[in-house]
mmCIF file of C-alpha atoms in Angstrom:
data_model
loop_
_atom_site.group_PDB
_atom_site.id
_atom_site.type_symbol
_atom_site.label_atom_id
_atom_site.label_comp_id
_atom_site.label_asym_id
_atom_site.label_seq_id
_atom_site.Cartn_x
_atom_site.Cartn_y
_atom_site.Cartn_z
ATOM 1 C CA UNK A 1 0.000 0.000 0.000
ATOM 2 C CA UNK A 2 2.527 2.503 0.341
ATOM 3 C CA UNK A 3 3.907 1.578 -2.610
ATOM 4 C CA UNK A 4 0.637 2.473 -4.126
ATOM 5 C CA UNK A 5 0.740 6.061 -2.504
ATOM 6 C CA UNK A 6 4.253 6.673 -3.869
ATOM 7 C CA UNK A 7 3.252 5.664 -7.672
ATOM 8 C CA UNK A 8 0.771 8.437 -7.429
ATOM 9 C CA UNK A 9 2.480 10.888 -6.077
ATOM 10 C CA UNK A 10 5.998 10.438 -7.560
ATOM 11 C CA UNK A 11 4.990 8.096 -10.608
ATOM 12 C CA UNK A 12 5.557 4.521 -11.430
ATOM 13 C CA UNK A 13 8.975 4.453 -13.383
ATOM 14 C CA UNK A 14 11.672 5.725 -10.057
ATOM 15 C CA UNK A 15 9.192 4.151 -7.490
ATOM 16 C CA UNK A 16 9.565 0.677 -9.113
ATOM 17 C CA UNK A 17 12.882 1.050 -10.217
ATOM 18 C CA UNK A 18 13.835 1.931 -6.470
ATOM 19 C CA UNK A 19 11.803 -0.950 -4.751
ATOM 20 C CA UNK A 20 13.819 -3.458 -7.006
ATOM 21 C CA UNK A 21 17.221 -2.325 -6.535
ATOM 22 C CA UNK A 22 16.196 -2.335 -2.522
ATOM 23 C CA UNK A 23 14.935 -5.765 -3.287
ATOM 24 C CA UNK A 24 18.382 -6.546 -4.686
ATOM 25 C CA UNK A 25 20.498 -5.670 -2.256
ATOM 26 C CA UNK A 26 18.362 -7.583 -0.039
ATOM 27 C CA UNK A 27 18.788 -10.663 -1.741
ATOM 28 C CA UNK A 28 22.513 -10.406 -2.272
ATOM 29 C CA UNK A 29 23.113 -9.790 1.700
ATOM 30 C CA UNK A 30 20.729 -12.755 2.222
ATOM 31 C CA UNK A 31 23.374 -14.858 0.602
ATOM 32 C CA UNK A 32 26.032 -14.073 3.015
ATOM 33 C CA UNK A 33 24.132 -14.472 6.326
ATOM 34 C CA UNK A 34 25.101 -17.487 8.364
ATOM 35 C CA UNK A 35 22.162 -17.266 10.939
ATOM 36 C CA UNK A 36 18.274 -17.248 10.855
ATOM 37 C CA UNK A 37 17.487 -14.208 12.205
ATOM 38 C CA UNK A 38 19.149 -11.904 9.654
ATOM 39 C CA UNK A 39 18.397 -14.036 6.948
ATOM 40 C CA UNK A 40 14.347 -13.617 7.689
ATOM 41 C CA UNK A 41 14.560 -9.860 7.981
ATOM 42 C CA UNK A 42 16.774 -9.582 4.853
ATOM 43 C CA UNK A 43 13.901 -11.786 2.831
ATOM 44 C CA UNK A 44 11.005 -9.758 4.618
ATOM 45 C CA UNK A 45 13.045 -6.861 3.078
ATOM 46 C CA UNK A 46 13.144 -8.172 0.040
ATOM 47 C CA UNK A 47 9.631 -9.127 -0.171
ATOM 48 C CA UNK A 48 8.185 -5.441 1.154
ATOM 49 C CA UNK A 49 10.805 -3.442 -1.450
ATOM 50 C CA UNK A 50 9.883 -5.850 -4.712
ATOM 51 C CA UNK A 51 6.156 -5.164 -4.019
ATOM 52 C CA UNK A 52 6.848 -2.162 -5.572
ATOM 53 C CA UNK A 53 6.217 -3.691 -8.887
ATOM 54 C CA UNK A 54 2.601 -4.803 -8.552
ATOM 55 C CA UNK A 55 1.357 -0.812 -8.215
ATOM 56 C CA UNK A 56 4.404 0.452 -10.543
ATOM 57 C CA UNK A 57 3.539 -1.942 -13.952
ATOM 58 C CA UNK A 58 -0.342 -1.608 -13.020
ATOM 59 C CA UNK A 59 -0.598 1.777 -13.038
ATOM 60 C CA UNK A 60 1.859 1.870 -15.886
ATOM 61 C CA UNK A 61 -0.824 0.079 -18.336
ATOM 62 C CA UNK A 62 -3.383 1.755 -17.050
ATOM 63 C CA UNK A 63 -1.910 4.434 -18.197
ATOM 64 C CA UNK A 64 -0.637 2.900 -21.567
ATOM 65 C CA UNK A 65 -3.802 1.402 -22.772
ATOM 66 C CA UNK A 66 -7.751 2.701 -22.974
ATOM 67 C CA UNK A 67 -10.194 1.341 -21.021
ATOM 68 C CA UNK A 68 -11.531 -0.942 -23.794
ATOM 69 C CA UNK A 69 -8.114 -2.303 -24.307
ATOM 70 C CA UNK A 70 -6.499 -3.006 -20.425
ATOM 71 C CA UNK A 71 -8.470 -6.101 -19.576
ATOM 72 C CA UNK A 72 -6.401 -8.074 -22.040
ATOM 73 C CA UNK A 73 -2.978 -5.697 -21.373
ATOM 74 C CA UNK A 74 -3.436 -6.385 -17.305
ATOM 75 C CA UNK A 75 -4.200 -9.621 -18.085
ATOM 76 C CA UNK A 76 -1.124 -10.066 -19.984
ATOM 77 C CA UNK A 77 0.629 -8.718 -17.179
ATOM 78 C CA UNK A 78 -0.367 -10.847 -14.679
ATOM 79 C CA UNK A 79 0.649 -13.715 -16.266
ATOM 80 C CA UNK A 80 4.058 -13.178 -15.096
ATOM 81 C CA UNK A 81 3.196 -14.886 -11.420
ATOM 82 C CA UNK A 82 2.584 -17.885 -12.779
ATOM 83 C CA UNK A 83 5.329 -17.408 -15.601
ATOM 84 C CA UNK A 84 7.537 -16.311 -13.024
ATOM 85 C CA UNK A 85 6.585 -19.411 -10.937
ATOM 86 C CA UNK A 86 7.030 -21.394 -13.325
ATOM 87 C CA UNK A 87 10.652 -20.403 -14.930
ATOM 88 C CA UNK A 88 11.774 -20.258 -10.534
ATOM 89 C CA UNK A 89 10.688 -23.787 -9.884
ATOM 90 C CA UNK A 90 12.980 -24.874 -13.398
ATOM 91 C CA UNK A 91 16.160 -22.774 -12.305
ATOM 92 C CA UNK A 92 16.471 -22.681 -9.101
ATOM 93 C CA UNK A 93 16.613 -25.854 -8.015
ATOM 94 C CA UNK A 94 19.551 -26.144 -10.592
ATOM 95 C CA UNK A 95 20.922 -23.604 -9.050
ATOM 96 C CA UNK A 96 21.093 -24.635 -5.716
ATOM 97 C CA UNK A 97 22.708 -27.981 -7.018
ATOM 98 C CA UNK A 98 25.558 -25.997 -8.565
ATOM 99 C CA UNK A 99 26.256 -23.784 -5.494
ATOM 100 C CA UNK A 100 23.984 -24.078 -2.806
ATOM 101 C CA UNK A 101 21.705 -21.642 -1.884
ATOM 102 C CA UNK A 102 23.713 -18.798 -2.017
ATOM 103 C CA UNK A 103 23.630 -19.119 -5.579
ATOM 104 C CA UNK A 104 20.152 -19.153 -5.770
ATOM 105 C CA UNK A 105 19.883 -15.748 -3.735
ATOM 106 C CA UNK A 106 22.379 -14.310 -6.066
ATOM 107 C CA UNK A 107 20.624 -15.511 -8.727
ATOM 108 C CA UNK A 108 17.150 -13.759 -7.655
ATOM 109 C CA UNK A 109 19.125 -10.884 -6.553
ATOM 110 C CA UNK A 110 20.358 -10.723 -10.181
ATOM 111 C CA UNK A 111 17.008 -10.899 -11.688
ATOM 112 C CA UNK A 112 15.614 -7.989 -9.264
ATOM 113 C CA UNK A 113 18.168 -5.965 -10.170
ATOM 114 C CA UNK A 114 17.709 -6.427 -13.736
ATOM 115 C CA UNK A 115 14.070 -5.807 -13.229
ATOM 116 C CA UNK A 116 15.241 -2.430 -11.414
ATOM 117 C CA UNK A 117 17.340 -1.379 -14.568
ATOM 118 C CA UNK A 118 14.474 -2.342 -17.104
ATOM 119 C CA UNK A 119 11.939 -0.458 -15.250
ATOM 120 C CA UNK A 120 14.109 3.134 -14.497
ATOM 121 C CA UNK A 121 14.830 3.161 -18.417
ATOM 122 C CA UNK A 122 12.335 1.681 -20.301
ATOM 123 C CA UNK A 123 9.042 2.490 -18.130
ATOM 124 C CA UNK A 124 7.212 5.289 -19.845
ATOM 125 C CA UNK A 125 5.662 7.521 -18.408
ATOM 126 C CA UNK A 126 2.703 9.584 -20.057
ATOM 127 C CA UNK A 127 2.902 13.561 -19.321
ATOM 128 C CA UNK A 128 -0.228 14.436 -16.510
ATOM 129 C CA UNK A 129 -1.508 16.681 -13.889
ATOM 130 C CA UNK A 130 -1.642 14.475 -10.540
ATOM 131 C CA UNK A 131 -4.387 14.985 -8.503
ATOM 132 C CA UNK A 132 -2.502 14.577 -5.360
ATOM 133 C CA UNK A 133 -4.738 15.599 -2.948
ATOM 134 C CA UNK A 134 -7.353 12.765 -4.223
ATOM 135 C CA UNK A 135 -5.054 10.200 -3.182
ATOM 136 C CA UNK A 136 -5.551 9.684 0.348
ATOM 137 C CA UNK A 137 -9.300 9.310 -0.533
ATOM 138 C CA UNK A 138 -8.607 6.140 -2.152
ATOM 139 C CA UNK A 139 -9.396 3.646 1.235
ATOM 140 C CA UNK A 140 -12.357 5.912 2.085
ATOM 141 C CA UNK A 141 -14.303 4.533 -0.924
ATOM 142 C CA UNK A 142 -16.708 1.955 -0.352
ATOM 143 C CA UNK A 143 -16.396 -0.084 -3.711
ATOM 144 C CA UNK A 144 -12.769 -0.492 -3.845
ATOM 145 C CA UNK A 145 -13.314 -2.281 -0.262
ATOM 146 C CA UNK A 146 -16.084 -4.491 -2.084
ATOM 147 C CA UNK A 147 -14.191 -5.071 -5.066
ATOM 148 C CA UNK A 148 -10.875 -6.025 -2.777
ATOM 149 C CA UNK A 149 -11.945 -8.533 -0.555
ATOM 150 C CA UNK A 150 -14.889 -10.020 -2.290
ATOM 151 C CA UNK A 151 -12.441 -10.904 -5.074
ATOM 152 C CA UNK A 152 -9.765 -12.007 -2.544
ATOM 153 C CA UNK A 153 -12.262 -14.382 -0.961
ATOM 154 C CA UNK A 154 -11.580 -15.970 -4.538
ATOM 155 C CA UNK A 155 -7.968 -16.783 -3.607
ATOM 156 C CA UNK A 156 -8.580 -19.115 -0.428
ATOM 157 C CA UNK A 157 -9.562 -21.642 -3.590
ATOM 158 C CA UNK A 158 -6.233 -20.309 -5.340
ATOM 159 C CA UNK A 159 -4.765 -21.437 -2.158
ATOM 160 C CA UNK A 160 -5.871 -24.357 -1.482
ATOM 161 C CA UNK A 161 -4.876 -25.848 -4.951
ATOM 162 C CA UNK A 162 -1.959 -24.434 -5.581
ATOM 163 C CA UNK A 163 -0.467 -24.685 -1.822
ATOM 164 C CA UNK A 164 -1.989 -28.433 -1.403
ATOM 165 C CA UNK A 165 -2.296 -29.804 -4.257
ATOM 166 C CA UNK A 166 1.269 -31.467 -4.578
ATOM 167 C CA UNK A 167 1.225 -32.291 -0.979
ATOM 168 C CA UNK A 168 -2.483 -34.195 -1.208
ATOM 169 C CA UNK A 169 -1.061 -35.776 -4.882
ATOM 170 C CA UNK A 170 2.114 -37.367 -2.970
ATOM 171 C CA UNK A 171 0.263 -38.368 0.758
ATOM 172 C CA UNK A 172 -3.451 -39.458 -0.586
ATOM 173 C CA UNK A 173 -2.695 -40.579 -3.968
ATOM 174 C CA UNK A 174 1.271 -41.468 -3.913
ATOM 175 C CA UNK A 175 2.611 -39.437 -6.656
ATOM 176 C CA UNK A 176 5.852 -38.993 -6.642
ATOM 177 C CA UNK A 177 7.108 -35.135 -6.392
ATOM 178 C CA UNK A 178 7.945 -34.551 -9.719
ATOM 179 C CA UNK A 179 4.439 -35.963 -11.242
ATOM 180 C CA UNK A 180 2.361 -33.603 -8.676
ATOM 181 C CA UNK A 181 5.273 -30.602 -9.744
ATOM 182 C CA UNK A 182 3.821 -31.208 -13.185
ATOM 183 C CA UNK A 183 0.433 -31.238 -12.055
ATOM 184 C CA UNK A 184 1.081 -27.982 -10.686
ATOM 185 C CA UNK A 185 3.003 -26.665 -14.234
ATOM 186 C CA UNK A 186 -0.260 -27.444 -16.171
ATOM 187 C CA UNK A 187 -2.442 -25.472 -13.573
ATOM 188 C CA UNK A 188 -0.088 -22.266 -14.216
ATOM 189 C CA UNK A 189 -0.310 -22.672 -17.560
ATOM 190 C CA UNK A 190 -4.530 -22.449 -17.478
ATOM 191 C CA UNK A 191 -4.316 -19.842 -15.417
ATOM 192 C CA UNK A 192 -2.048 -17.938 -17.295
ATOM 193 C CA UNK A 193 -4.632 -18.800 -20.494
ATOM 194 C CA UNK A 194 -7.174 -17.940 -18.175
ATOM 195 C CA UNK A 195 -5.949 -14.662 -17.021
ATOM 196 C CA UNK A 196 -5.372 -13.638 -20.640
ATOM 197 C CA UNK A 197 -8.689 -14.545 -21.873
ATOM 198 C CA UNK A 198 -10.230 -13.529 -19.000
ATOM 199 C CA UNK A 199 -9.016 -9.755 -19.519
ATOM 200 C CA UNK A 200 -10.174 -9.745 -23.285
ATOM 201 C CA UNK A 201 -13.473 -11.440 -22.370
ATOM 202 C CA UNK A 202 -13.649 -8.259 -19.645
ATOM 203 C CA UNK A 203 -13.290 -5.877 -22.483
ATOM 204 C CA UNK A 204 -15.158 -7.320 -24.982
ATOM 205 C CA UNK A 205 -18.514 -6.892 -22.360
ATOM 206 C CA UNK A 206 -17.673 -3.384 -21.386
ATOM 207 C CA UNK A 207 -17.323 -4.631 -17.701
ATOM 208 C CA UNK A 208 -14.755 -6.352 -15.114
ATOM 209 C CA UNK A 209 -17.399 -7.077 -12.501
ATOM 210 C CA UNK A 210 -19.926 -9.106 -14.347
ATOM 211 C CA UNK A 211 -17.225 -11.756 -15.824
ATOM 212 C CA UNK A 212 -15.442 -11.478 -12.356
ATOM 213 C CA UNK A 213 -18.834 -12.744 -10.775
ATOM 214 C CA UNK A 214 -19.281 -15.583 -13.645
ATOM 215 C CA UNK A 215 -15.541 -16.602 -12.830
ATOM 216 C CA UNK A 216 -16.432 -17.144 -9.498
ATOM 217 C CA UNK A 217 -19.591 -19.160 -9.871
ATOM 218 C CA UNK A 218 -17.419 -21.099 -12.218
ATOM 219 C CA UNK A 219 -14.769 -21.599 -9.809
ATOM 220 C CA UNK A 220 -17.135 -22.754 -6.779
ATOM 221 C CA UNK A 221 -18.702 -25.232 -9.136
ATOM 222 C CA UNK A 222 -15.405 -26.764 -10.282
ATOM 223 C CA UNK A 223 -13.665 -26.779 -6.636
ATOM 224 C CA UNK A 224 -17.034 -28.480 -5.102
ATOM 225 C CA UNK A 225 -16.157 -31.234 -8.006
ATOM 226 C CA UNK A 226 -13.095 -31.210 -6.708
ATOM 227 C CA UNK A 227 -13.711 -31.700 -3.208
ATOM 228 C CA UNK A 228 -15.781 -34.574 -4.157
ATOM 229 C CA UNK A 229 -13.284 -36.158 -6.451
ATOM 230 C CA UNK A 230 -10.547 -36.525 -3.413
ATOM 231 C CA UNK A 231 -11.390 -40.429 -3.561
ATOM 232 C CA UNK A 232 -12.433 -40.844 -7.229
ATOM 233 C CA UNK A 233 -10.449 -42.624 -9.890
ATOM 234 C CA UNK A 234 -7.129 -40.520 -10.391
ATOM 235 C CA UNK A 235 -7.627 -39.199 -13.814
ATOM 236 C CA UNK A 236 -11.270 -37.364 -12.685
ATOM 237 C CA UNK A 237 -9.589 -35.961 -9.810
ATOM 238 C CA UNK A 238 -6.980 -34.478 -11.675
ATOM 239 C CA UNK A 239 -9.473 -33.061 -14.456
ATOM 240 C CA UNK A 240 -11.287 -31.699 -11.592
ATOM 241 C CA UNK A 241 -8.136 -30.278 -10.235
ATOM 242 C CA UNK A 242 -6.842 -29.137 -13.298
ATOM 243 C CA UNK A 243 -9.866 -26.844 -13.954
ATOM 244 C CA UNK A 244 -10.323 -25.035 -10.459
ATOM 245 C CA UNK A 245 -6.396 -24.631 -9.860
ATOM 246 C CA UNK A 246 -7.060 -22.545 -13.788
ATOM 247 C CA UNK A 247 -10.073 -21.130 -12.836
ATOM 248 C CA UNK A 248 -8.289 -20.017 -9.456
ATOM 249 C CA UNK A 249 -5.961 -18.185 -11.176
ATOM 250 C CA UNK A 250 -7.951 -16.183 -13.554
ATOM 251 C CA UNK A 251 -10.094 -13.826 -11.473
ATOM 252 C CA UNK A 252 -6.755 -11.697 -10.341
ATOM 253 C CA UNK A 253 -6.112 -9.623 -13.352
ATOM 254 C CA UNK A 254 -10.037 -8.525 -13.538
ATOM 255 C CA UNK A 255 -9.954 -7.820 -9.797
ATOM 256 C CA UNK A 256 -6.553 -5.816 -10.632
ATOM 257 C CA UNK A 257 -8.113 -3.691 -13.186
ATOM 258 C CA UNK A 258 -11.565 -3.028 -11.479
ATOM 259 C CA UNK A 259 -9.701 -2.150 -8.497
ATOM 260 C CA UNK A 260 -7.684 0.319 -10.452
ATOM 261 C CA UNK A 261 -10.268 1.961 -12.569
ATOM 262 C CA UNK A 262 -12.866 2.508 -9.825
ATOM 263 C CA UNK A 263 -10.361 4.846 -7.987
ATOM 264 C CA UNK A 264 -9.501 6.699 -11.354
ATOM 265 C CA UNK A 265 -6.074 7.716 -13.088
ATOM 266 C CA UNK A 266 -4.856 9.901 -10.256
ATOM 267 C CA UNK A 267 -5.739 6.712 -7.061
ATOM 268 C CA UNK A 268 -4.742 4.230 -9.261
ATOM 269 C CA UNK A 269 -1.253 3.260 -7.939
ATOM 270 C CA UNK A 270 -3.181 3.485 -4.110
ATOM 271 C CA UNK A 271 -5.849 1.653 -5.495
ATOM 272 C CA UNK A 272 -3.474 -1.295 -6.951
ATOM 273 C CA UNK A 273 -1.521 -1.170 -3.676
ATOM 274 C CA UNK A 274 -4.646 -1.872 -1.662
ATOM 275 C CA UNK A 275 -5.943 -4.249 -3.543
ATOM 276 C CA UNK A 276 -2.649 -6.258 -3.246
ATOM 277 C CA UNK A 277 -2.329 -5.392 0.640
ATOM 278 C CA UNK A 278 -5.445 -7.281 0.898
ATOM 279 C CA UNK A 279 -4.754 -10.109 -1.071
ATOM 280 C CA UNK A 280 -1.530 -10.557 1.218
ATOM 281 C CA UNK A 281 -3.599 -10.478 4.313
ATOM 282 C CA UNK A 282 -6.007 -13.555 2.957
ATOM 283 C CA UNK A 283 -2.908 -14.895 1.677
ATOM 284 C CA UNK A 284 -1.116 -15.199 5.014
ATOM 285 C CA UNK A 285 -4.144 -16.313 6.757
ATOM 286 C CA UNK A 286 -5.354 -19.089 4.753
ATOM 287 C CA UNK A 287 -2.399 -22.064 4.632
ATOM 288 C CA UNK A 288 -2.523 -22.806 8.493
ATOM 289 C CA UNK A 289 -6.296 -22.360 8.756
ATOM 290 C CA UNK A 290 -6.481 -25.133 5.657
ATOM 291 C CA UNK A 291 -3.736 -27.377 6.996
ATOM 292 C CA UNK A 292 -5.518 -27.529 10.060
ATOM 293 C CA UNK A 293 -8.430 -28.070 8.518
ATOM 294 C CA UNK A 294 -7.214 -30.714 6.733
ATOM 295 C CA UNK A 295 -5.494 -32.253 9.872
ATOM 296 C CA UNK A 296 -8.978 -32.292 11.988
ATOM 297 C CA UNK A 297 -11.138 -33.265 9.313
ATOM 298 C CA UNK A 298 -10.317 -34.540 5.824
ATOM 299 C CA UNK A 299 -9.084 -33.098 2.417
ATOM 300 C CA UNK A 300 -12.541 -33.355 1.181
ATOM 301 C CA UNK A 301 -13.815 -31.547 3.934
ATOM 302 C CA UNK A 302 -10.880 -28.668 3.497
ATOM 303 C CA UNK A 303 -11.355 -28.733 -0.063
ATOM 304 C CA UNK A 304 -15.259 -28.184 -0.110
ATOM 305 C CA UNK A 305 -14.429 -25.351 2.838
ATOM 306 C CA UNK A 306 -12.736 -23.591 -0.081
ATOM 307 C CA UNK A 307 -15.231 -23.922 -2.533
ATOM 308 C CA UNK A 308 -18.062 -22.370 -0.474
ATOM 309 C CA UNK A 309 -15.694 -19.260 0.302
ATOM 310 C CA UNK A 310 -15.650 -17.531 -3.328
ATOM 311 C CA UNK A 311 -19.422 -17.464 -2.959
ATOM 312 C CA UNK A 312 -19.055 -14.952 -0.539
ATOM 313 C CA UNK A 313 -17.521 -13.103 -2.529
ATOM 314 C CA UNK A 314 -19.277 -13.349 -5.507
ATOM 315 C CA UNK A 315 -22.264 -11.856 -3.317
ATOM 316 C CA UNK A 316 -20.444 -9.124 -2.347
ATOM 317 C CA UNK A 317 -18.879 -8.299 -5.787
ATOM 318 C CA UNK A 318 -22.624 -7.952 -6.957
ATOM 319 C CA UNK A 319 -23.224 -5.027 -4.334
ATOM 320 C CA UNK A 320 -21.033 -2.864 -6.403
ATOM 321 C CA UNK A 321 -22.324 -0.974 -9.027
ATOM 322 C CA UNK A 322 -19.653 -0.452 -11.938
ATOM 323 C CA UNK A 323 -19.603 2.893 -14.189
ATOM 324 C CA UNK A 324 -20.838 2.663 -17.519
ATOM 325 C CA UNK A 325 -18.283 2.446 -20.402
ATOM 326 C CA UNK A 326 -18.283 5.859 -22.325
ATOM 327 C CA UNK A 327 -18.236 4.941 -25.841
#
C-alpha cells in the first residue's frame, strides 16, 4: 500500500525502479548471512521493497492502454506470477545444485536488479496533472473495499490448490514429487490462459465485474467437483483439479483492473496497492487455517471449505455498481 501512494504521487517508473534495486540488495546480503534471524529480515526486506512492482507496472498500463483495451494488457501482465513461478521452480533448483543456496539468492538478486534497470529506463511515463490531494481518498471509498476482498475471498480456492495440491497428490494418492510438480506446471499454464482470456473477455462486455462474478460461480462449481473427487479414480480428480487450480488463477487480473479503474487515473497506484495489501492479508491467513483443517477433518472436507468461500464473494462483488463504459 505505500507503494501504491508513492506511484501516485511520484509516478511509477523511479518508485519501481527503487523498490527493485532495494529488493536486490536484499537478496545479495541474504546470501552471506550465516544465521536465521538476519536471513528472515533480509527476505522480509526483500519481499516489502519488490512489491513495488505490482502498483508500478499496473498503473503503468493503465496508463498505456484505454479502457476498452487493459483487460487483455493487465491480463497479460499478470501472467508473469505464474510465468515467473514457473521459470523459478525450473532454475532454481539447478541452481542450488551448482552452489547451494547462495547461488540461488544471487541468482534472484540478479534478476531484481535487472528488473530495477528495465523499469528506471524503459518504463514510460505519459505527461499528466496528478491529482494529489485525491489520493488519500482512495481507502475511504466503499467499492474499492467491495471489489478487494470479495475478489480475494476468490484466492482461499487459489490457495488451497496451488499450496496443497502437490502435498495431497504425494500423501493421498502417492505421486511422486515430480508428477504432482507437473500437475502444478499445467495449472499455471490455465491460469495464465485464463488470465489472458479472461481480460479480453472483460473488455469485450464493457465490464470487469460481471465476468469477475461468472468466474467465481465457475470456480465454486469446479472446486465443489473437486472436493468430491478426493477419492475418485485418479484421472477425474486431476481433471477436476486441473480446472479449479485454472479457474483459481484467472479472477486476479479482472480484480486488478476493477480495483484500479474505480479509484480513477490519479488513485490508481493506491488503489493497486490496496488491492494487493489485501490479497496478502487472505494470503497469510489461509495455509494454516487449511492445513488444520485438513489435519482435523479430511481433504474433502478442506477442499469443499474452499469452494463455499468464493461465494461470498461473488455476493459481495454484486453489491457494487460499476460505471458505464463511455463509448
Amino acid at each position: 500500500l505505500p507503494w501504491g501512494f508513492a506511484v501516485d504521487r511520484l509516478g511509477e517508473r523511479w518508485t519501481l525502479g527503487a523498490g527493485m534495486a532495494v529488493a536486490a540488495v536484499a537478496l545479495a546480503g541474504a546470501a552471506f548471512v550465516s544465521s536465521l534471524v538476519p536471513l528472515v529480515l533480509l527476505l522480509a526486506a526483500s519481499g516489502a521493497a519488490g512489491s513495488s512492482v505490482q502498483s508500478g507496472s499496473g498503473r503503468a498500463i493503465m496508463n498505456w492502454f484505454d479502457r476498452d483495451e487493459r483487460g487483455l494488457a493487465l491480463g497479460i501482465r499478470q501472467t508473469a506470477v505464474p510465468v515467473g513461478g514457473i521459470v523459478g521452480a525450473l532454475v532454481l533448483p539447478a541452481a542450488v545444485s551448482a552452489g547451494g543456496l547462495r547461488a540461488a539468492f544471487l541468482l534472484l538478486a540478479g534478476m531484481s536488479a535487472l528488473g530495477a534497470v528495465v523499469g528506471a529506463l524503459l518504463l514510460r511515463e505519459r505527461v499528466r496533472e496528478h491529482i494529489v490531494e485525491a489520493v488519500p481518498w482512495t481507502l475511504r471509498d466503499r467499492r474499492l473495499w467491495l471489489v478487494c476482498w470479495g475478489s480475494g475471498l476468490y484466492l482461499v480456492a487459489q490457495v488451497a490448490v496451488l499450496g496443497f495440491l502437490v502435498l495431497y497428490l504425494h500423501d493421498e494418492r502417492g505421486f511422486s514429487v515430480s508428477r504432482a510438480a507437473a500437475v502444478l506446471a499445467g495449472i499455471n499454464l490455465l491460469g495464465a490462459a485464463f488470465r489472458i482470456g479472461g481480460g479480453r473477455w472483460s473488455d469485450l462486455l464493457g465490464s470487469r465485474l460481471r465476468p469477475l462474478r461468472w468466474i467465481g460461480l465457475a470456480l465454486v462449481a469446479a472446486m465443489a467437483a473437486s472436493a468430491a473427487a478426493t477419492a475418485a479414480p485418479i484421472a477425474v480428480a486431476l481433471t477436476a483439479f486441473l480446472v479449479a487450480g485454472g479457474l483459481s488463477m484467472a479472477w486476479n487480473g479482472l480484480s486488478f483492473t476493477a480495483a484500479a479503474e474505480l479509484a480513477g487515473e490519479a488513485r490508481s497506484g493506491a488503489a493497486i496497492g490496496f488491492q494487493q495489501t489485501v490479497l496478502s492479508v487472505i494470503g497469510a491467513a489461509v495455509p494454516p487455517g487449511f492445513a488444520a483443517l485438513v489435519e482435523t477433518t479430511s481433504w474433502r472436507t478442506a477442499f469443499a471449505v474452499a469452494a463455499a468461500v468464493p461465494l461470498v464473494g461473488w455476493w459481495a462483488l454484486g453489491l457494487v455498481t460499476e460505471r458505464p463504459r463511455n463509448r
